[in-house]
PDB file of C-alpha atoms in Angstrom:
ATOM      1  CA  MET A   1     -87.389  35.649  45.690  1.00 60.00           C
ATOM      2  CA  LYS A   2     -88.450  38.242  48.387  1.00 79.00           C
ATOM      3  CA  LYS A   3     -87.086  36.871  52.055  1.00 82.00           C
ATOM      4  CA  LYS A   4     -91.141  36.344  53.220  1.00 84.00           C
ATOM      5  CA  GLN A   5     -91.309  34.047  49.307  1.00 88.00           C
ATOM      6  CA  TRP A   6     -88.393  32.648  51.167  1.00 90.00           C
ATOM      7  CA  CYS A   7     -89.726  32.149  54.210  1.00 90.00           C
ATOM      8  CA  TYR A   8     -92.892  30.027  52.807  1.00 90.00           C
ATOM      9  CA  ARG A   9     -90.403  27.383  51.026  1.00 91.00           C
ATOM     10  CA  ILE A  10     -88.720  27.084  54.153  1.00 92.00           C
ATOM     11  CA  PHE A  11     -91.722  26.711  55.897  1.00 94.00           C
ATOM     12  CA  PHE A  12     -93.007  24.486  53.179  1.00 94.00           C
ATOM     13  CA  TYR A  13     -90.289  22.418  52.756  1.00 92.00           C
ATOM     14  CA  ILE A  14     -90.047  21.366  56.359  1.00 92.00           C
ATOM     15  CA  LEU A  15     -93.200  20.621  57.144  1.00 94.00           C
ATOM     16  CA  SER A  16     -94.029  18.389  54.170  1.00 92.00           C
ATOM     17  CA  LEU A  17     -90.973  16.440  55.855  1.00 91.00           C
ATOM     18  CA  LEU A  18     -92.868  16.017  59.082  1.00 93.00           C
ATOM     19  CA  ILE A  19     -96.079  15.099  57.051  1.00 94.00           C
ATOM     20  CA  LEU A  20     -94.165  13.024  54.704  1.00 92.00           C
ATOM     21  CA  ALA A  21     -92.002  11.297  58.057  1.00 92.00           C
ATOM     22  CA  MET A  22     -96.002  10.700  59.586  1.00 93.00           C
ATOM     23  CA  GLY A  23     -97.369   8.907  56.778  1.00 92.00           C
ATOM     24  CA  LEU A  24     -94.366   5.806  55.869  1.00 91.00           C
ATOM     25  CA  THR A  25     -94.855   5.742  59.598  1.00 91.00           C
ATOM     26  CA  LEU A  26     -97.986   5.387  59.369  1.00 91.00           C
ATOM     27  CA  ASN A  27     -98.074   3.288  57.112  1.00 90.00           C
ATOM     28  CA  THR A  28     -95.865   0.389  59.575  1.00 88.00           C
ATOM     29  CA  LYS A  29     -98.940   0.370  61.983  1.00 90.00           C
ATOM     30  CA  THR A  30    -101.351  -1.057  60.201  1.00 88.00           C
ATOM     31  CA  GLY A  31    -100.170  -4.805  59.513  1.00 86.00           C
ATOM     32  CA  LEU A  32    -100.933  -4.898  56.061  1.00 87.00           C
ATOM     33  CA  GLY A  33     -97.338  -4.026  54.517  1.00 86.00           C
ATOM     34  CA  VAL A  34     -95.738  -0.383  53.449  1.00 88.00           C
ATOM     35  CA  SER A  35     -94.806   1.661  50.704  1.00 88.00           C
ATOM     36  CA  PRO A  36     -92.047  -0.234  48.304  1.00 89.00           C
ATOM     37  CA  ILE A  37     -89.529   2.655  48.916  1.00 87.00           C
ATOM     38  CA  ILE A  38     -89.069   1.322  52.557  1.00 89.00           C
ATOM     39  CA  SER A  39     -90.071  -2.106  52.196  1.00 91.00           C
ATOM     40  CA  VAL A  40     -86.341  -3.490  52.419  1.00 93.00           C
ATOM     41  CA  SER A  41     -85.295  -0.853  54.965  1.00 93.00           C
ATOM     42  CA  TYR A  42     -88.745  -2.478  57.587  1.00 91.00           C
ATOM     43  CA  SER A  43     -87.909  -6.157  56.440  1.00 93.00           C
ATOM     44  CA  VAL A  44     -84.809  -5.912  57.603  1.00 93.00           C
ATOM     45  CA  SER A  45     -85.343  -3.781  60.450  1.00 93.00           C
ATOM     46  CA  GLU A  46     -88.498  -6.645  61.662  1.00 90.00           C
ATOM     47  CA  VAL A  47     -85.906  -9.553  60.849  1.00 91.00           C
ATOM     48  CA  PHE A  48     -83.272  -8.080  62.781  1.00 91.00           C
ATOM     49  CA  GLY A  49     -84.430  -6.466  65.309  1.00 90.00           C
ATOM     50  CA  LEU A  50     -83.027  -2.764  64.132  1.00 93.00           C
ATOM     51  CA  ASN A  51     -84.096   0.486  64.544  1.00 92.00           C
ATOM     52  CA  PHE A  52     -86.569   1.271  61.906  1.00 91.00           C
ATOM     53  CA  GLY A  53     -85.931   4.758  60.622  1.00 91.00           C
ATOM     54  CA  ASN A  54     -82.093   3.819  61.681  1.00 93.00           C
ATOM     55  CA  VAL A  55     -81.886   1.264  58.668  1.00 94.00           C
ATOM     56  CA  THR A  56     -83.518   3.502  56.726  1.00 94.00           C
ATOM     57  CA  LEU A  57     -81.129   6.253  57.291  1.00 95.00           C
ATOM     58  CA  VAL A  58     -78.661   2.803  55.738  1.00 95.00           C
ATOM     59  CA  TRP A  59     -81.619   2.675  53.051  1.00 95.00           C
ATOM     60  CA  TYR A  60     -81.589   6.063  51.971  1.00 95.00           C
ATOM     61  CA  VAL A  61     -77.467   6.963  52.211  1.00 95.00           C
ATOM     62  CA  ILE A  62     -77.173   3.390  49.882  1.00 95.00           C
ATOM     63  CA  PHE A  63     -79.825   5.412  47.561  1.00 94.00           C
ATOM     64  CA  VAL A  64     -77.751   8.641  47.342  1.00 94.00           C
ATOM     65  CA  LEU A  65     -74.565   6.951  46.163  1.00 93.00           C
ATOM     66  CA  ALA A  66     -75.980   4.700  43.931  1.00 93.00           C
ATOM     67  CA  GLN A  67     -77.077   8.800  42.221  1.00 92.00           C
ATOM     68  CA  LEU A  68     -73.481   9.045  41.619  1.00 90.00           C
ATOM     69  CA  VAL A  69     -72.601   5.810  40.012  1.00 92.00           C
ATOM     70  CA  LEU A  70     -75.694   6.181  37.944  1.00 89.00           C
ATOM     71  CA  ARG A  71     -75.327   9.653  36.473  1.00 87.00           C
ATOM     72  CA  GLY A  72     -71.359   8.867  35.346  1.00 86.00           C
ATOM     73  CA  GLU A  73     -69.643  11.758  34.165  1.00 82.00           C
ATOM     74  CA  ASN A  74     -72.655  13.223  35.336  1.00 82.00           C
ATOM     75  CA  ARG A  75     -73.090  13.204  38.879  1.00 83.00           C
ATOM     76  CA  ARG A  76     -74.213  16.362  41.198  1.00 82.00           C
ATOM     77  CA  TYR A  77     -71.644  16.459  44.393  1.00 84.00           C
ATOM     78  CA  TYR A  78     -74.495  18.804  45.528  1.00 85.00           C
ATOM     79  CA  ASP A  79     -76.883  16.050  45.478  1.00 86.00           C
ATOM     80  CA  LEU A  80     -74.772  14.198  49.165  1.00 91.00           C
ATOM     81  CA  LEU A  81     -76.844  16.784  50.312  1.00 92.00           C
ATOM     82  CA  GLN A  82     -79.396  14.261  50.724  1.00 94.00           C
ATOM     83  CA  ILE A  83     -77.480  12.674  53.305  1.00 94.00           C
ATOM     84  CA  PRO A  84     -78.111  15.671  56.259  1.00 94.00           C
ATOM     85  CA  LEU A  85     -81.511  15.573  55.134  1.00 92.00           C
ATOM     86  CA  SER A  86     -81.784  11.886  55.508  1.00 94.00           C
ATOM     87  CA  VAL A  87     -80.317  12.043  58.648  1.00 94.00           C
ATOM     88  CA  VAL A  88     -82.709  14.928  60.118  1.00 92.00           C
ATOM     89  CA  PHE A  89     -85.923  12.857  58.102  1.00 92.00           C
ATOM     90  CA  THR A  90     -85.183   9.624  59.511  1.00 93.00           C
ATOM     91  CA  ARG A  91     -85.168  11.286  62.674  1.00 93.00           C
ATOM     92  CA  PHE A  92     -89.095  12.565  61.977  1.00 92.00           C
ATOM     93  CA  ILE A  93     -89.132   8.830  61.440  1.00 91.00           C
ATOM     94  CA  ASN A  94     -87.830   8.118  64.271  1.00 91.00           C
ATOM     95  CA  TRP A  95     -90.201  10.617  67.034  1.00 91.00           C
ATOM     96  CA  PHE A  96     -93.313   9.573  65.330  1.00 91.00           C
ATOM     97  CA  ASP A  97     -92.877   5.961  66.230  1.00 87.00           C
ATOM     98  CA  ALA A  98     -92.523   6.131  69.166  1.00 86.00           C
ATOM     99  CA  TRP A  99     -94.933   8.564  69.035  1.00 86.00           C
ATOM    100  CA  MET A 100     -97.980   6.385  67.802  1.00 82.00           C
ATOM    101  CA  ASP A 101     -98.143   3.333  69.513  1.00 80.00           C
ATOM    102  CA  ILE A 102    -100.715   2.469  67.082  1.00 80.00           C
ATOM    103  CA  ARG A 103    -102.034  -0.792  67.279  1.00 80.00           C
ATOM    104  CA  LEU A 104    -105.455  -2.237  65.658  1.00 81.00           C
ATOM    105  CA  GLU A 105    -107.371  -5.345  65.624  1.00 81.00           C
ATOM    106  CA  SER A 106    -109.917  -4.718  63.286  1.00 87.00           C
ATOM    107  CA  PHE A 107    -109.018  -5.271  59.150  1.00 89.00           C
ATOM    108  CA  TRP A 108    -111.077  -2.358  58.664  1.00 90.00           C
ATOM    109  CA  ALA A 109    -109.951   0.129  61.414  1.00 91.00           C
ATOM    110  CA  ASN A 110    -106.207  -0.697  59.918  1.00 90.00           C
ATOM    111  CA  MET A 111    -107.964  -0.188  55.375  1.00 92.00           C
ATOM    112  CA  ALA A 112    -108.762   3.459  57.436  1.00 93.00           C
ATOM    113  CA  LEU A 113    -105.709   4.182  58.761  1.00 92.00           C
ATOM    114  CA  LEU A 114    -103.682   3.091  56.263  1.00 93.00           C
ATOM    115  CA  MET A 115    -105.839   4.962  53.843  1.00 93.00           C
ATOM    116  CA  VAL A 116    -104.806   8.232  55.881  1.00 94.00           C
ATOM    117  CA  ALA A 117    -100.887   7.366  55.853  1.00 92.00           C
ATOM    118  CA  VAL A 118    -101.318   7.004  52.237  1.00 91.00           C
ATOM    119  CA  ILE A 119    -102.350  10.153  51.426  1.00 93.00           C
ATOM    120  CA  LEU A 120    -100.478  11.993  54.121  1.00 94.00           C
ATOM    121  CA  THR A 121     -97.121  10.449  52.266  1.00 90.00           C
ATOM    122  CA  GLY A 122     -98.996  11.832  48.696  1.00 88.00           C
ATOM    123  CA  ILE A 123     -98.882  14.893  50.414  1.00 91.00           C
ATOM    124  CA  GLY A 124     -95.433  15.227  52.512  1.00 89.00           C
ATOM    125  CA  ALA A 125     -94.376  13.860  48.781  1.00 86.00           C
ATOM    126  CA  ALA A 126     -95.854  16.687  46.304  1.00 87.00           C
ATOM    127  CA  MET A 127     -94.812  19.827  48.943  1.00 88.00           C
ATOM    128  CA  SER A 128     -91.254  18.706  48.902  1.00 87.00           C
ATOM    129  CA  VAL A 129     -90.915  18.272  45.462  1.00 83.00           C
ATOM    130  CA  ASN A 130     -92.942  20.744  44.738  1.00 86.00           C
ATOM    131  CA  MET A 131     -90.099  23.787  46.790  1.00 88.00           C
ATOM    132  CA  LYS A 132     -87.145  22.799  44.603  1.00 83.00           C
ATOM    133  CA  LEU A 133     -84.670  22.520  47.517  1.00 88.00           C
ATOM    134  CA  VAL A 134     -82.818  19.017  48.674  1.00 86.00           C
ATOM    135  CA  PRO A 135     -84.823  16.011  46.963  1.00 84.00           C
ATOM    136  CA  ASN A 136     -86.064  12.750  49.225  1.00 87.00           C
ATOM    137  CA  PRO A 137     -83.281   9.844  47.995  1.00 91.00           C
ATOM    138  CA  GLY A 138     -86.474   8.325  47.348  1.00 87.00           C
ATOM    139  CA  ASP A 139     -86.951  11.115  44.784  1.00 83.00           C
ATOM    140  CA  GLY A 140     -83.395  11.601  43.949  1.00 86.00           C
ATOM    141  CA  ILE A 141     -82.841   7.795  43.399  1.00 88.00           C
ATOM    142  CA  VAL A 142     -86.122   8.113  40.483  1.00 86.00           C
ATOM    143  CA  SER A 143     -84.396  10.379  38.706  1.00 84.00           C
ATOM    144  CA  ALA A 144     -81.065   9.254  38.466  1.00 86.00           C
ATOM    145  CA  PHE A 145     -82.447   5.488  37.229  1.00 86.00           C
ATOM    146  CA  ALA A 146     -85.524   7.779  35.286  1.00 85.00           C
ATOM    147  CA  ASP A 147     -82.164   9.753  33.027  1.00 84.00           C
ATOM    148  CA  LEU A 148     -80.112   6.370  32.677  1.00 87.00           C
ATOM    149  CA  ILE A 149     -82.887   4.012  31.231  1.00 86.00           C
ATOM    150  CA  HIS A 150     -83.816   7.402  29.433  1.00 83.00           C
ATOM    151  CA  LYS A 151     -88.360   6.916  30.629  1.00 79.00           C
ATOM    152  CA  ASP A 152     -90.193   9.329  31.914  1.00 74.00           C
ATOM    153  CA  MET A 153     -90.438   9.507  36.286  1.00 70.00           C
ATOM    154  CA  GLY A 154     -94.045   7.335  36.245  1.00 72.00           C
ATOM    155  CA  PHE A 155     -92.240   4.225  34.761  1.00 79.00           C
ATOM    156  CA  ALA A 156     -88.680   4.481  36.361  1.00 82.00           C
ATOM    157  CA  LYS A 157     -90.810   4.923  39.692  1.00 82.00           C
ATOM    158  CA  ASN A 158     -92.870   1.828  39.046  1.00 82.00           C
ATOM    159  CA  VAL A 159     -90.434  -0.296  37.891  1.00 87.00           C
ATOM    160  CA  PHE A 160     -87.996   1.019  40.937  1.00 88.00           C
ATOM    161  CA  ASP A 161     -91.193  -0.209  42.696  1.00 87.00           C
ATOM    162  CA  LEU A 162     -90.989  -3.291  41.575  1.00 88.00           C
ATOM    163  CA  MET A 163     -87.350  -3.327  42.189  1.00 91.00           C
ATOM    164  CA  ASN A 164     -87.943  -3.115  46.002  1.00 91.00           C
ATOM    165  CA  ILE A 165     -91.180  -5.476  46.193  1.00 91.00           C
ATOM    166  CA  CYS A 166     -88.329  -8.048  44.687  1.00 91.00           C
ATOM    167  CA  CYS A 167     -86.653  -6.880  47.591  1.00 92.00           C
ATOM    168  CA  THR A 168     -88.465  -6.855  49.895  1.00 92.00           C
ATOM    169  CA  PHE A 169     -89.510 -10.159  48.727  1.00 91.00           C
ATOM    170  CA  LEU A 170     -86.519 -12.218  49.172  1.00 92.00           C
ATOM    171  CA  ILE A 171     -85.369 -10.720  51.873  1.00 92.00           C
ATOM    172  CA  GLY A 172     -88.465 -12.716  54.101  1.00 88.00           C
ATOM    173  CA  VAL A 173     -88.438 -15.870  51.569  1.00 88.00           C
ATOM    174  CA  PHE A 174     -84.636 -16.421  53.688  1.00 88.00           C
ATOM    175  CA  SER A 175     -85.558 -14.699  56.384  1.00 86.00           C
ATOM    176  CA  GLY A 176     -88.256 -17.418  56.745  1.00 82.00           C
ATOM    177  CA  HIS A 177     -90.928 -14.593  57.147  1.00 78.00           C
ATOM    178  CA  PHE A 178     -92.955 -15.136  54.182  1.00 76.00           C
ATOM    179  CA  LEU A 179     -94.562 -11.544  52.065  1.00 75.00           C
ATOM    180  CA  LEU A 180     -92.774  -9.502  55.339  1.00 81.00           C
ATOM    181  CA  GLY A 181     -93.702  -5.967  54.503  1.00 81.00           C
ATOM    182  CA  ILE A 182     -95.731  -6.946  51.585  1.00 87.00           C
ATOM    183  CA  GLY A 183     -99.211  -6.948  51.356  1.00 88.00           C
ATOM    184  CA  VAL A 184    -102.683  -5.141  50.392  1.00 88.00           C
ATOM    185  CA  GLY A 185    -101.333  -1.705  52.339  1.00 85.00           C
ATOM    186  CA  THR A 186     -98.222  -2.216  49.915  1.00 89.00           C
ATOM    187  CA  VAL A 187    -100.619  -2.421  46.552  1.00 87.00           C
ATOM    188  CA  VAL A 188    -102.496   0.537  47.748  1.00 88.00           C
ATOM    189  CA  ALA A 189     -99.216   2.711  48.495  1.00 86.00           C
ATOM    190  CA  LEU A 190     -98.426   1.514  44.810  1.00 82.00           C
ATOM    191  CA  ILE A 191    -101.772   3.356  43.493  1.00 85.00           C
ATOM    192  CA  GLY A 192    -102.613   6.170  45.694  1.00 86.00           C
ATOM    193  CA  VAL A 193     -99.704   7.502  46.644  1.00 84.00           C
ATOM    194  CA  GLY A 194     -99.546   8.925  43.330  1.00 81.00           C
ATOM    195  CA  ARG A 195    -102.985   9.733  43.412  1.00 85.00           C
ATOM    196  CA  ALA A 196    -103.261  11.288  46.506  1.00 88.00           C
ATOM    197  CA  VAL A 197    -100.029  13.359  44.940  1.00 85.00           C
ATOM    198  CA  ALA A 198    -101.929  14.514  42.086  1.00 85.00           C
ATOM    199  CA  VAL A 199    -104.986  15.424  44.128  1.00 89.00           C
ATOM    200  CA  PHE A 200    -103.222  17.767  45.548  1.00 89.00           C
ATOM    201  CA  ASN A 201    -100.933  19.191  43.663  1.00 87.00           C
ATOM    202  CA  TYR A 202    -104.523  19.969  41.196  1.00 87.00           C
ATOM    203  CA  PHE A 203    -106.080  21.815  44.781  1.00 90.00           C
ATOM    204  CA  PHE A 204    -102.642  23.279  46.333  1.00 90.00           C
ATOM    205  CA  LYS A 205     -99.623  23.149  43.942  1.00 88.00           C
ATOM    206  CA  ASP A 206    -100.343  26.814  42.223  1.00 88.00           C
ATOM    207  CA  LYS A 207    -101.753  28.858  45.442  1.00 90.00           C
ATOM    208  CA  MET A 208     -98.032  27.147  47.119  1.00 88.00           C
ATOM    209  CA  ASP A 209     -96.000  28.150  44.540  1.00 86.00           C
ATOM    210  CA  ALA A 210     -97.357  32.125  44.603  1.00 90.00           C
ATOM    211  CA  LEU A 211     -96.645  31.638  48.173  1.00 88.00           C
ATOM    212  CA  ALA A 212     -93.109  30.245  47.499  1.00 85.00           C
ATOM    213  CA  GLY A 213     -92.171  32.416  44.477  1.00 86.00           C
ATOM    214  CA  ILE A 214     -91.580  29.376  42.596  1.00 81.00           C
TER     215      ILE A 214
END
């Protein structure tokens, strides 16, 4: 791979983390429910008054360690690189969270913000996966889960999202904050992020792959 192609690859990868962090952070600003993959860390941060980015970092480290367990003898120790990635990624989340002090009163304004968040999340996720470097822990745990149950990534993703939603629901019930972090936004993210990934890849994947030498 040429040096220029590596530069493109690294640039696209870093850009993907920024876009993904922005999308996930905007999702939390709508008040309509957050993406399933961050719903647990969001609900814990809200219940205990903790920093959202820091709680997400802990949750992502759990994802990484769980991958080692789920893969058993086939565990890949280079997956531990996802931990320093998580540190950087959650710092992006904290930065965007502090920078974007958004509070919209209108339901439809929040719905519009939600759609922007879902699109950005899909674009960031697609770019990150396409560059084939260190995977986001959310993608890594889904891949390990898919291998464990011998199903495709799409099915594993749906099951894993449902598990996260159930955990978030239980946290809300036992903390007295019913449906904390769960709402129409959760459903929209559940459906919309995958569609955003598909549309982005249809128009841009081949072009970006060529520039990055993939």
